Amino acid sequence: MSGSPYGPSQGFAGPPLPPMPSSPPPAPPDAWRATAVALLNLSGLGLGYALLRRWVLMALCWTATAVLLLVAVPADADGVPGAALAGYAAVLLLAALHGALAGLRTRLARPAGAPLALLLGVLLLAVPAGGALWYRNAHHEAVEQALLDRLDKADHLVATSGHKSFTAAESDYRSALEVYRDLAEHHSGSRAARRLPDSLHTYYTTVGAAYGHQEYCDAIEPLKYLRTVPDTMPKDQLGSLARWPDDRLAASLYECGAQGLTAGGTDWDTRFGDLLNTFPRSAAATKVPTALDAAVQRAEKAVGGSQPCTAVAQLRDLDTRIGGLSKSSGDADGTLAKAAGRAGRSGDAGEYACGVDQYKDGDFEAAQKTMGQFAAGNGNDENRARAKKIAIAAEVAQTLPKAGRNLPTTASGGSISVTVKNDSPHDITVLYTGPVTGSFTLKGCGDCKAYTLADTLVTGFKPCSDSGRNYPQRTISLPAGTTYFVHKPNGGSTASPASDTAKLRPGYIYTECAYTTQTFGSGI
């Protein structure tokens, strides 16, 4: 028979099967798998979590990477903040450690196996490494561009400052120089630093532009400033620029001083002094003595012109200033001292012409003083005798202005006798001018006294008329014409000078009498 005795629908009943588990049982520990998950998480993409099917944790890794990219890209000169880098590194390390622990006993999603995942993790480490390399290059370029921008701004600041005066632009020049110095000292390998020589050359020519325009006085302070630049800039950056201002400053000091000397300026000696002390061996310094000699010659020539007093004042000033230069500069060969001495002597001699000019202009007080100084200081000068006469006439003219109409001569004597008596208790000086000019003194009259005003009003009042008195007197000979007399008391008398105008004619004998009242009087 065929078939089963139990029937076709029945089968063998074995033991019952155990219930199915709710999740796969833990895999045996696998270090290679843990390492693979850790390496995959270090890529920053959370791929280790993807193989473990930990989707939320993978999303967190992607979020951390996206935040870092938002902070870092595009790359700029400031770079990524340190806190962001530290935070991201902490996230990667935590992901790697946690992924290693989770992968130690968790099977990977099919079809990946531990060897393949490990290989993939090693390969994917190139992602953060490549990103770091790319970012480093991008950051370097951003730094270069930032430095170039700083250099361009400094160059532009220099260019715009060139349209201002140095005083107004100095602070901007210093700001630009600070940029140049920072690039030279702290970014010497940058493209901006390689452009520095051209920028510095432009800087020097812009600051010192006044020299190129032949504005020598305006060029002095900028050029002095440029001489201080080597104190702050590396020497290898400046090269020949370090000496660029020297010859230009020397030339500017000379030209500015020479212009002031010719135009009657007040600071030419300061310019020459700076030149002689700062650049004593320069070509410009050798021209100073010649310029000073020429100035002395011009002033000497001007003494004979229309303004001799101005010329004398110039000679006095030259004497003082050149003498000061001689002392301050050393004047090894004595050329400056010689020029000063010549100016002083010419100034002394020129006082005579000055006094004559003052007299002719009616400035009798100044003429008296000038001629008195000339006569006292030039004992051997041929004009001394006449200078003394002019001083006398100038003093008379201060009381009798008509006496100053004509310049006195050195003539003396005449045919008309004039006797001057002193009816005053004071010593007096008698000054006279006219066809001849002179002066003399008379002692006071011992028996005389000052008259009261009432005495002078009495009818018939006539001083010097007491025959019993021995009046001090002196007789002089004068030519015919008008002579102006002034009697002035000597010593501590407070009496005022008295005056008289005498028109002398031949055939007469004249007497002048000096007496004292409340004011000083005289008469013929």
Short mmCIF file of C-alpha atoms in Angstrom, two decimals:
data_model
loop_
_atom_site.label_atom_id
_atom_site.label_comp_id
_atom_site.label_asym_id
_atom_site.label_seq_id
_atom_site.Cartn_x
_atom_site.Cartn_y
_atom_site.Cartn_z
CA MET A 1 0.00 0.00 0.00
CA SER A 2 1.01 3.38 -0.57
CA GLY A 3 0.24 6.35 1.60
CA SER A 4 0.36 7.06 5.30
CA PRO A 5 -1.91 5.57 7.91
CA TYR A 6 -2.39 9.01 9.38
CA GLY A 7 -3.99 10.56 6.31
CA PRO A 8 -2.75 13.07 3.86
CA SER A 9 -3.48 16.16 5.98
CA GLN A 10 -1.63 15.19 9.05
CA GLY A 11 2.08 15.57 9.73
CA PHE A 12 4.60 14.99 12.40
CA ALA A 13 4.27 17.39 15.27
CA GLY A 14 7.65 18.42 16.72
CA PRO A 15 8.53 20.60 19.80
CA PRO A 16 7.27 24.29 19.86
CA LEU A 17 9.60 27.07 18.51
CA PRO A 18 10.90 29.86 20.91
CA PRO A 19 9.41 33.45 20.50
CA MET A 20 11.21 35.87 18.06
CA PRO A 21 13.33 38.65 19.81
CA SER A 22 12.18 42.35 19.44
CA SER A 23 15.68 43.49 18.18
CA PRO A 24 18.72 41.70 16.85
CA PRO A 25 20.92 40.39 19.57
CA PRO A 26 24.17 42.34 20.25
CA ALA A 27 26.95 41.42 17.97
CA PRO A 28 30.13 40.13 19.47
CA PRO A 29 32.65 42.94 20.18
CA ASP A 30 34.55 43.97 17.08
CA ALA A 31 37.40 46.52 17.40
CA TRP A 32 37.69 46.89 13.64
CA ARG A 33 34.06 47.80 13.38
CA ALA A 34 34.34 50.33 16.21
CA THR A 35 37.38 51.90 14.56
CA ALA A 36 35.58 52.09 11.22
CA VAL A 37 32.58 53.89 12.76
CA ALA A 38 34.88 56.32 14.60
CA LEU A 39 36.83 57.12 11.43
CA LEU A 40 33.65 57.61 9.43
CA ASN A 41 32.33 60.06 12.06
CA LEU A 42 35.64 61.97 12.02
CA SER A 43 34.90 62.95 8.43
CA GLY A 44 32.34 65.36 9.83
CA LEU A 45 29.56 63.78 7.75
CA GLY A 46 28.25 61.38 10.44
CA LEU A 47 28.58 58.36 8.07
CA GLY A 48 29.49 56.09 10.98
CA TYR A 49 26.09 56.80 12.45
CA ALA A 50 24.51 56.09 9.04
CA LEU A 51 25.96 52.57 9.05
CA LEU A 52 24.59 52.13 12.56
CA ARG A 53 21.25 53.58 11.48
CA ARG A 54 21.49 56.36 14.06
CA TRP A 55 19.85 58.96 11.83
CA VAL A 56 19.34 61.71 14.42
CA LEU A 57 22.98 61.61 15.46
CA MET A 58 24.03 61.70 11.82
CA ALA A 59 21.85 64.78 11.33
CA LEU A 60 23.54 66.44 14.31
CA CYS A 61 26.94 65.85 12.70
CA TRP A 62 25.71 67.35 9.44
CA THR A 63 24.32 70.35 11.35
CA ALA A 64 27.63 70.95 13.15
CA THR A 65 29.51 70.80 9.84
CA ALA A 66 27.00 73.15 8.18
CA VAL A 67 27.36 75.68 11.03
CA LEU A 68 31.15 75.59 10.69
CA LEU A 69 30.90 76.17 6.94
CA LEU A 70 28.59 79.13 7.48
CA VAL A 71 31.11 80.65 9.88
CA ALA A 72 34.21 79.90 7.81
CA VAL A 73 33.03 80.49 4.23
CA PRO A 74 33.87 82.71 2.51
CA ALA A 75 37.35 82.88 4.01
CA ASP A 76 38.43 86.30 5.24
CA ALA A 77 41.59 87.76 6.76
CA ASP A 78 40.33 87.31 10.30
CA GLY A 79 39.97 83.53 9.90
CA VAL A 80 37.56 81.28 11.80
CA PRO A 81 36.97 82.23 15.43
CA GLY A 82 38.89 79.99 17.78
CA ALA A 83 35.74 79.15 19.75
CA ALA A 84 34.04 77.83 16.60
CA LEU A 85 37.02 75.62 15.76
CA ALA A 86 37.27 74.32 19.30
CA GLY A 87 33.54 73.58 19.43
CA TYR A 88 33.59 71.76 16.11
CA ALA A 89 36.64 69.72 17.09
CA ALA A 90 34.87 68.74 20.33
CA VAL A 91 31.80 67.63 18.36
CA LEU A 92 33.95 65.46 16.04
CA LEU A 93 35.80 63.86 18.94
CA LEU A 94 32.58 63.13 20.79
CA ALA A 95 31.05 61.69 17.62
CA ALA A 96 34.13 59.54 17.08
CA LEU A 97 34.21 58.24 20.66
CA HIS A 98 30.48 57.66 20.83
CA GLY A 99 30.51 56.04 17.41
CA ALA A 100 33.35 53.73 18.48
CA LEU A 101 31.43 52.64 21.58
CA ALA A 102 28.21 52.15 19.62
CA GLY A 103 29.92 50.26 16.81
CA LEU A 104 31.76 47.93 19.15
CA ARG A 105 28.66 45.66 19.54
CA THR A 106 26.36 46.89 16.78
CA ARG A 107 26.34 45.26 13.37
CA LEU A 108 26.72 47.58 10.40
CA ALA A 109 23.96 48.05 7.85
CA ARG A 110 24.26 45.72 4.90
CA PRO A 111 26.10 45.43 2.60
CA ALA A 112 28.91 47.23 4.46
CA GLY A 113 31.25 45.14 6.42
CA ALA A 114 33.93 46.22 8.89
CA PRO A 115 36.86 46.03 6.47
CA LEU A 116 35.02 47.99 3.78
CA ALA A 117 33.77 50.56 6.31
CA LEU A 118 37.28 50.94 7.73
CA LEU A 119 38.66 51.53 4.26
CA LEU A 120 35.90 54.03 3.54
CA GLY A 121 36.57 55.87 6.84
CA VAL A 122 40.27 56.17 6.02
CA LEU A 123 39.45 57.50 2.56
CA LEU A 124 36.87 59.96 3.86
CA LEU A 125 39.42 61.51 6.25
CA ALA A 126 40.60 63.28 3.13
CA VAL A 127 37.43 65.39 3.28
CA PRO A 128 38.31 67.38 6.43
CA ALA A 129 42.00 67.33 5.52
CA GLY A 130 41.26 68.68 2.06
CA GLY A 131 38.84 71.22 3.47
CA ALA A 132 41.45 72.44 5.94
CA LEU A 133 44.03 72.74 3.17
CA TRP A 134 41.60 74.60 0.95
CA TYR A 135 40.63 76.92 3.78
CA ARG A 136 44.25 77.62 4.65
CA ASN A 137 44.95 78.70 1.07
CA ALA A 138 41.78 80.77 0.94
CA HIS A 139 42.59 82.43 4.25
CA HIS A 140 46.13 83.18 3.08
CA GLU A 141 44.76 84.87 -0.04
CA ALA A 142 42.27 86.82 2.04
CA VAL A 143 45.10 88.04 4.27
CA GLU A 144 47.11 89.05 1.21
CA GLN A 145 44.17 90.99 -0.18
CA ALA A 146 43.56 92.68 3.17
CA LEU A 147 47.21 93.75 3.33
CA LEU A 148 47.06 95.04 -0.23
CA ASP A 149 43.92 96.99 0.67
CA ARG A 150 45.71 98.55 3.65
CA LEU A 151 48.61 99.49 1.41
CA ASP A 152 46.26 101.00 -1.20
CA LYS A 153 44.49 103.05 1.46
CA ALA A 154 47.81 104.32 2.84
CA ASP A 155 48.98 105.22 -0.68
CA HIS A 156 45.72 107.05 -1.34
CA LEU A 157 46.08 108.93 1.95
CA VAL A 158 49.55 110.06 0.90
CA ALA A 159 48.31 111.16 -2.52
CA THR A 160 45.45 113.24 -1.10
CA SER A 161 47.72 114.73 1.59
CA GLY A 162 50.03 115.99 -1.13
CA HIS A 163 47.44 118.67 -1.95
CA LYS A 164 47.62 120.14 1.56
CA SER A 165 50.24 122.11 3.43
CA PHE A 166 52.70 119.99 5.38
CA THR A 167 51.34 121.25 8.69
CA ALA A 168 47.82 120.17 7.78
CA ALA A 169 48.92 116.85 6.29
CA GLU A 170 51.57 115.76 8.80
CA SER A 171 49.24 113.57 10.87
CA ASP A 172 48.08 111.77 7.70
CA TYR A 173 51.66 111.23 6.61
CA ARG A 174 52.44 109.69 9.99
CA SER A 175 49.38 107.42 9.74
CA ALA A 176 50.46 106.16 6.33
CA LEU A 177 53.98 105.57 7.62
CA GLU A 178 52.59 103.45 10.45
CA VAL A 179 50.96 101.19 7.85
CA TYR A 180 54.21 100.94 5.87
CA ARG A 181 56.18 100.11 8.98
CA ASP A 182 53.71 97.40 10.06
CA LEU A 183 53.85 95.78 6.62
CA ALA A 184 57.65 95.88 6.63
CA GLU A 185 58.07 94.51 10.14
CA HIS A 186 55.21 92.01 10.51
CA HIS A 187 54.31 91.01 6.95
CA SER A 188 57.65 91.15 5.19
CA GLY A 189 56.86 88.17 2.95
CA SER A 190 53.54 89.48 1.68
CA ARG A 191 52.79 90.83 -1.78
CA ALA A 192 52.03 94.17 -0.15
CA ALA A 193 55.51 94.26 1.38
CA ARG A 194 57.01 93.65 -2.05
CA ARG A 195 55.25 96.80 -3.25
CA LEU A 196 56.62 98.88 -0.37
CA PRO A 197 59.73 100.26 -2.17
CA ASP A 198 57.54 101.94 -4.80
CA SER A 199 55.14 103.24 -2.15
CA LEU A 200 57.97 104.63 -0.04
CA HIS A 201 59.54 106.35 -3.04
CA THR A 202 56.20 108.01 -3.78
CA TYR A 203 55.88 108.87 -0.09
CA TYR A 204 59.23 110.69 -0.06
CA THR A 205 58.61 112.59 -3.28
CA THR A 206 55.12 113.62 -2.13
CA VAL A 207 56.21 114.84 1.30
CA GLY A 208 59.19 116.66 -0.21
CA ALA A 209 57.31 118.04 -3.21
CA ALA A 210 57.84 121.67 -2.18
CA TYR A 211 61.53 121.27 -2.96
CA GLY A 212 60.74 120.15 -6.50
CA HIS A 213 58.56 123.24 -6.89
CA GLN A 214 61.49 125.42 -5.69
CA GLU A 215 59.49 126.51 -2.66
CA TYR A 216 62.56 126.24 -0.52
CA CYS A 217 61.30 127.77 2.72
CA ASP A 218 58.19 125.56 2.61
CA ALA A 219 60.35 122.50 1.92
CA ILE A 220 62.44 122.74 5.10
CA GLU A 221 60.05 121.24 7.65
CA PRO A 222 58.89 118.36 5.39
CA LEU A 223 62.50 117.47 4.59
CA LYS A 224 63.43 117.59 8.28
CA TYR A 225 60.54 115.22 8.93
CA LEU A 226 61.73 112.81 6.24
CA ARG A 227 65.13 112.63 7.93
CA THR A 228 63.37 111.08 10.95
CA VAL A 229 61.75 108.27 8.93
CA PRO A 230 64.81 105.95 9.17
CA ASP A 231 64.35 105.99 12.95
CA THR A 232 61.10 104.03 12.56
CA MET A 233 61.45 102.06 9.31
CA PRO A 234 63.72 99.05 8.73
CA LYS A 235 66.88 100.19 6.97
CA ASP A 236 66.64 97.53 4.26
CA GLN A 237 63.26 98.91 3.19
CA LEU A 238 64.56 102.45 2.64
CA GLY A 239 67.86 101.89 0.89
CA SER A 240 69.04 105.12 -0.72
CA LEU A 241 65.86 106.90 0.44
CA ALA A 242 67.42 107.18 3.90
CA ARG A 243 69.78 109.85 2.51
CA TRP A 244 67.31 111.31 0.01
CA PRO A 245 66.41 114.41 2.07
CA ASP A 246 69.95 115.45 3.04
CA ASP A 247 71.17 117.34 -0.03
CA ARG A 248 67.70 118.72 -0.63
CA LEU A 249 67.43 120.03 2.92
CA ALA A 250 70.89 121.59 2.74
CA ALA A 251 69.98 123.33 -0.53
CA SER A 252 66.62 124.48 0.88
CA LEU A 253 68.22 125.92 4.01
CA TYR A 254 70.66 127.89 1.88
CA GLU A 255 68.12 129.13 -0.66
CA CYS A 256 65.60 130.10 2.02
CA GLY A 257 68.29 131.90 4.01
CA ALA A 258 69.59 133.66 0.91
CA GLN A 259 66.08 134.80 -0.03
CA GLY A 260 65.50 136.18 3.45
CA LEU A 261 68.89 137.87 3.45
CA THR A 262 68.12 139.64 0.18
CA ALA A 263 64.55 140.56 1.12
CA GLY A 264 65.37 141.76 4.63
CA GLY A 265 63.82 138.78 6.40
CA THR A 266 64.24 138.10 10.09
CA ASP A 267 65.16 134.39 10.17
CA TRP A 268 67.86 134.04 7.53
CA ASP A 269 70.54 133.58 10.18
CA THR A 270 68.54 130.72 11.70
CA ARG A 271 68.45 129.00 8.29
CA PHE A 272 72.16 129.52 7.73
CA GLY A 273 72.88 128.39 11.28
CA ASP A 274 70.97 125.13 10.74
CA LEU A 275 72.82 124.59 7.49
CA LEU A 276 76.30 125.23 8.90
CA ASN A 277 75.70 123.06 11.95
CA THR A 278 73.85 120.18 10.25
CA PHE A 279 75.65 120.00 6.90
CA PRO A 280 78.96 121.83 7.44
CA ARG A 281 80.70 120.07 4.54
CA SER A 282 77.89 120.39 2.01
CA ALA A 283 78.17 122.37 -1.21
CA ALA A 284 75.39 124.63 0.04
CA ALA A 285 77.34 125.50 3.21
CA THR A 286 80.33 126.71 1.19
CA LYS A 287 78.13 129.38 -0.44
CA VAL A 288 77.11 131.03 2.84
CA PRO A 289 80.19 133.31 3.26
CA THR A 290 79.82 134.57 -0.32
CA ALA A 291 76.13 135.37 0.24
CA LEU A 292 76.94 137.25 3.45
CA ASP A 293 79.74 139.26 1.80
CA ALA A 294 77.34 140.22 -0.98
CA ALA A 295 74.76 141.36 1.58
CA VAL A 296 77.34 143.54 3.34
CA GLN A 297 78.36 145.08 0.01
CA ARG A 298 74.73 145.86 -0.87
CA ALA A 299 74.20 147.57 2.47
CA GLU A 300 77.44 149.54 2.10
CA LYS A 301 76.32 150.74 -1.31
CA ALA A 302 72.89 151.67 0.05
CA VAL A 303 74.52 154.02 2.58
CA GLY A 304 75.09 156.40 -0.32
CA GLY A 305 71.49 156.08 -1.50
CA SER A 306 68.20 157.67 -0.51
CA GLN A 307 67.84 155.78 2.78
CA PRO A 308 71.22 155.71 4.45
CA CYS A 309 69.82 155.18 7.94
CA THR A 310 68.08 152.02 6.81
CA ALA A 311 71.36 150.83 5.31
CA VAL A 312 73.20 151.58 8.54
CA ALA A 313 70.61 149.62 10.50
CA GLN A 314 71.10 146.73 8.08
CA LEU A 315 74.84 146.85 8.58
CA ARG A 316 74.39 146.84 12.36
CA ASP A 317 72.04 143.88 12.04
CA LEU A 318 74.46 142.05 9.76
CA ASP A 319 77.27 142.65 12.23
CA THR A 320 75.24 141.12 15.06
CA ARG A 321 73.79 138.18 13.16
CA ILE A 322 76.93 137.19 11.25
CA GLY A 323 78.87 137.44 14.48
CA GLY A 324 76.37 135.06 16.07
CA LEU A 325 76.77 132.63 13.18
CA SER A 326 80.52 132.79 13.54
CA LYS A 327 80.30 131.76 17.19
CA SER A 328 77.65 129.05 16.78
CA SER A 329 79.15 127.36 13.72
CA GLY A 330 82.79 127.32 14.77
CA ASP A 331 83.93 129.42 11.76
CA ALA A 332 87.23 127.57 11.53
CA ASP A 333 88.71 129.82 8.83
CA GLY A 334 87.33 133.06 10.29
CA THR A 335 85.51 134.13 7.11
CA LEU A 336 82.28 134.87 8.98
CA ALA A 337 84.08 136.88 11.65
CA LYS A 338 85.71 138.97 8.91
CA ALA A 339 82.36 139.65 7.28
CA ALA A 340 80.87 140.67 10.63
CA GLY A 341 83.77 143.03 11.31
CA ARG A 342 83.41 144.66 7.92
CA ALA A 343 79.68 145.18 8.47
CA GLY A 344 80.36 146.75 11.87
CA ARG A 345 82.98 149.15 10.54
CA SER A 346 80.82 150.12 7.58
CA GLY A 347 77.90 150.70 9.93
CA ASP A 348 80.04 153.05 12.05
CA ALA A 349 81.19 154.96 9.00
CA GLY A 350 77.66 155.11 7.60
CA GLU A 351 76.35 156.93 10.66
CA TYR A 352 77.59 160.20 9.16
CA ALA A 353 75.44 159.81 6.02
CA CYS A 354 72.52 158.77 8.22
CA GLY A 355 72.91 161.85 10.42
CA VAL A 356 73.02 164.13 7.39
CA ASP A 357 69.85 162.54 6.05
CA GLN A 358 68.09 162.93 9.40
CA TYR A 359 69.11 166.58 9.55
CA LYS A 360 67.83 167.26 6.05
CA ASP A 361 64.56 165.53 6.92
CA GLY A 362 64.11 167.80 9.95
CA ASP A 363 64.56 165.02 12.51
CA PHE A 364 66.95 167.15 14.53
CA GLU A 365 66.81 165.13 17.72
CA ALA A 366 67.79 161.95 15.88
CA ALA A 367 70.45 163.83 13.89
CA GLN A 368 72.00 165.19 17.10
CA LYS A 369 72.19 161.73 18.63
CA THR A 370 73.54 160.09 15.47
CA MET A 371 76.21 162.71 14.85
CA GLY A 372 77.23 162.69 18.49
CA GLN A 373 77.74 158.92 18.35
CA PHE A 374 79.63 159.18 15.09
CA ALA A 375 81.98 161.87 16.39
CA ALA A 376 82.62 159.95 19.61
CA GLY A 377 83.33 156.64 17.90
CA ASN A 378 85.30 157.74 14.82
CA GLY A 379 88.13 159.90 16.05
CA ASN A 380 90.14 159.62 12.83
CA ASP A 381 87.33 159.91 10.31
CA GLU A 382 87.57 162.83 7.91
CA ASN A 383 83.92 163.72 8.52
CA ARG A 384 84.25 163.89 12.29
CA ALA A 385 84.71 167.69 12.46
CA ARG A 386 81.63 168.39 10.38
CA ALA A 387 79.62 165.78 12.27
CA LYS A 388 80.28 167.74 15.48
CA LYS A 389 79.08 170.92 13.78
CA ILE A 390 75.92 169.20 12.54
CA ALA A 391 75.23 167.85 16.04
CA ILE A 392 75.43 171.42 17.42
CA ALA A 393 73.20 172.84 14.70
CA ALA A 394 70.71 170.01 15.23
CA GLU A 395 70.49 170.85 18.92
CA VAL A 396 69.93 174.54 18.14
CA ALA A 397 67.28 173.63 15.57
CA GLN A 398 65.30 171.72 18.19
CA THR A 399 64.64 175.10 19.84
CA LEU A 400 64.80 177.28 16.70
CA PRO A 401 63.61 175.14 13.76
CA LYS A 402 64.63 177.82 11.22
CA ALA A 403 68.23 177.21 12.26
CA GLY A 404 68.04 173.84 10.51
CA ARG A 405 67.29 175.13 7.04
CA ASN A 406 70.86 174.74 5.88
CA LEU A 407 73.37 172.02 6.59
CA PRO A 408 76.31 173.43 8.59
CA THR A 409 79.78 173.58 7.12
CA THR A 410 83.15 173.45 8.82
CA ALA A 411 83.70 177.22 8.25
CA SER A 412 84.78 179.29 11.25
CA GLY A 413 85.52 182.93 12.14
CA GLY A 414 84.25 186.18 10.68
CA SER A 415 84.64 189.97 10.88
CA ILE A 416 81.87 190.78 13.36
CA SER A 417 82.55 190.54 17.11
CA VAL A 418 79.86 189.12 19.33
CA THR A 419 80.39 189.03 23.11
CA VAL A 420 78.33 186.63 25.19
CA LYS A 421 78.03 187.37 28.93
CA ASN A 422 76.56 185.18 31.65
CA ASP A 423 74.29 187.07 34.11
CA SER A 424 73.24 183.75 35.66
CA PRO A 425 74.43 181.81 38.70
CA HIS A 426 74.58 178.68 36.52
CA ASP A 427 77.26 177.43 34.17
CA ILE A 428 75.90 177.60 30.64
CA THR A 429 76.69 176.22 27.22
CA VAL A 430 76.30 178.56 24.29
CA LEU A 431 75.39 176.95 20.98
CA TYR A 432 75.22 178.90 17.73
CA THR A 433 74.75 178.15 14.08
CA GLY A 434 74.35 180.11 10.89
CA PRO A 435 77.16 180.94 8.47
CA VAL A 436 79.42 179.28 11.06
CA THR A 437 78.61 176.84 13.82
CA GLY A 438 80.16 176.26 17.22
CA SER A 439 79.72 176.10 20.98
CA PHE A 440 81.48 177.08 24.17
CA THR A 441 80.79 177.17 27.91
CA LEU A 442 80.71 180.02 30.41
CA LYS A 443 81.08 179.73 34.15
CA GLY A 444 78.26 180.92 36.33
CA CYS A 445 78.34 184.49 37.69
CA GLY A 446 79.17 184.27 41.39
CA ASP A 447 77.46 187.55 42.34
CA CYS A 448 74.42 186.96 40.12
CA LYS A 449 71.08 185.54 40.99
CA ALA A 450 67.96 184.55 39.14
CA TYR A 451 65.62 187.42 38.28
CA THR A 452 62.01 187.31 39.30
CA LEU A 453 59.31 187.63 36.70
CA ALA A 454 58.47 191.04 38.19
CA ASP A 455 62.07 192.19 37.62
CA THR A 456 61.79 191.45 33.91
CA LEU A 457 58.58 193.51 33.65
CA VAL A 458 60.13 196.71 35.03
CA THR A 459 60.55 199.40 32.42
CA GLY A 460 64.12 199.59 31.27
CA PHE A 461 65.04 196.08 32.52
CA LYS A 462 68.43 195.24 31.07
CA PRO A 463 70.50 192.28 32.26
CA CYS A 464 74.30 192.26 32.20
CA SER A 465 74.22 196.04 32.85
CA ASP A 466 75.83 196.20 36.32
CA SER A 467 79.22 197.74 35.64
CA GLY A 468 80.43 196.64 39.06
CA ARG A 469 80.09 193.00 38.28
CA ASN A 470 82.59 190.85 36.52
CA TYR A 471 80.35 188.81 34.22
CA PRO A 472 81.89 185.66 32.74
CA GLN A 473 82.07 186.33 29.02
CA ARG A 474 83.55 185.32 25.73
CA THR A 475 83.92 187.16 22.41
CA ILE A 476 83.67 185.31 19.12
CA SER A 477 83.99 186.48 15.52
CA LEU A 478 81.13 185.72 13.19
CA PRO A 479 80.41 186.58 9.56
CA ALA A 480 77.48 188.75 8.51
CA GLY A 481 74.12 187.07 8.28
CA THR A 482 71.64 185.44 10.60
CA THR A 483 73.04 183.45 13.52
CA TYR A 484 70.87 181.41 15.88
CA PHE A 485 71.88 181.24 19.55
CA VAL A 486 70.78 178.84 22.27
CA HIS A 487 71.90 179.15 25.88
CA LYS A 488 71.32 176.10 28.01
CA PRO A 489 72.15 175.66 31.70
CA ASN A 490 74.57 172.95 32.72
CA GLY A 491 74.57 170.62 35.68
CA GLY A 492 71.40 170.05 37.65
CA SER A 493 69.64 173.31 36.80
CA THR A 494 65.97 172.98 35.91
CA ALA A 495 66.00 176.21 33.90
CA SER A 496 64.90 175.87 30.28
CA PRO A 497 67.18 176.72 27.34
CA ALA A 498 66.85 180.25 26.01
CA SER A 499 67.30 181.30 22.43
CA ASP A 500 67.93 184.34 20.27
CA THR A 501 68.14 185.05 16.56
CA ALA A 502 70.70 187.71 15.63
CA LYS A 503 70.98 189.34 12.21
CA LEU A 504 74.59 190.49 12.15
CA ARG A 505 75.77 193.35 9.95
CA PRO A 506 79.29 194.73 9.49
CA GLY A 507 80.27 197.82 11.50
CA TYR A 508 78.43 196.82 14.68
CA ILE A 509 79.51 195.20 17.93
CA TYR A 510 76.98 192.75 19.40
CA THR A 511 76.46 191.48 22.92
CA GLU A 512 74.51 188.42 24.04
CA CYS A 513 73.45 188.22 27.67
CA ALA A 514 72.29 185.08 29.42
CA TYR A 515 70.20 185.41 32.58
CA THR A 516 67.83 183.32 34.69
CA THR A 517 64.22 183.94 35.62
CA GLN A 518 61.60 181.35 36.27
CA THR A 519 62.61 180.28 32.82
CA PHE A 520 65.94 180.93 31.18
CA GLY A 521 66.13 184.19 29.11
CA SER A 522 68.61 186.03 26.93
CA GLY A 523 68.86 189.14 24.85
CA ILE A 524 71.16 191.45 22.92
#
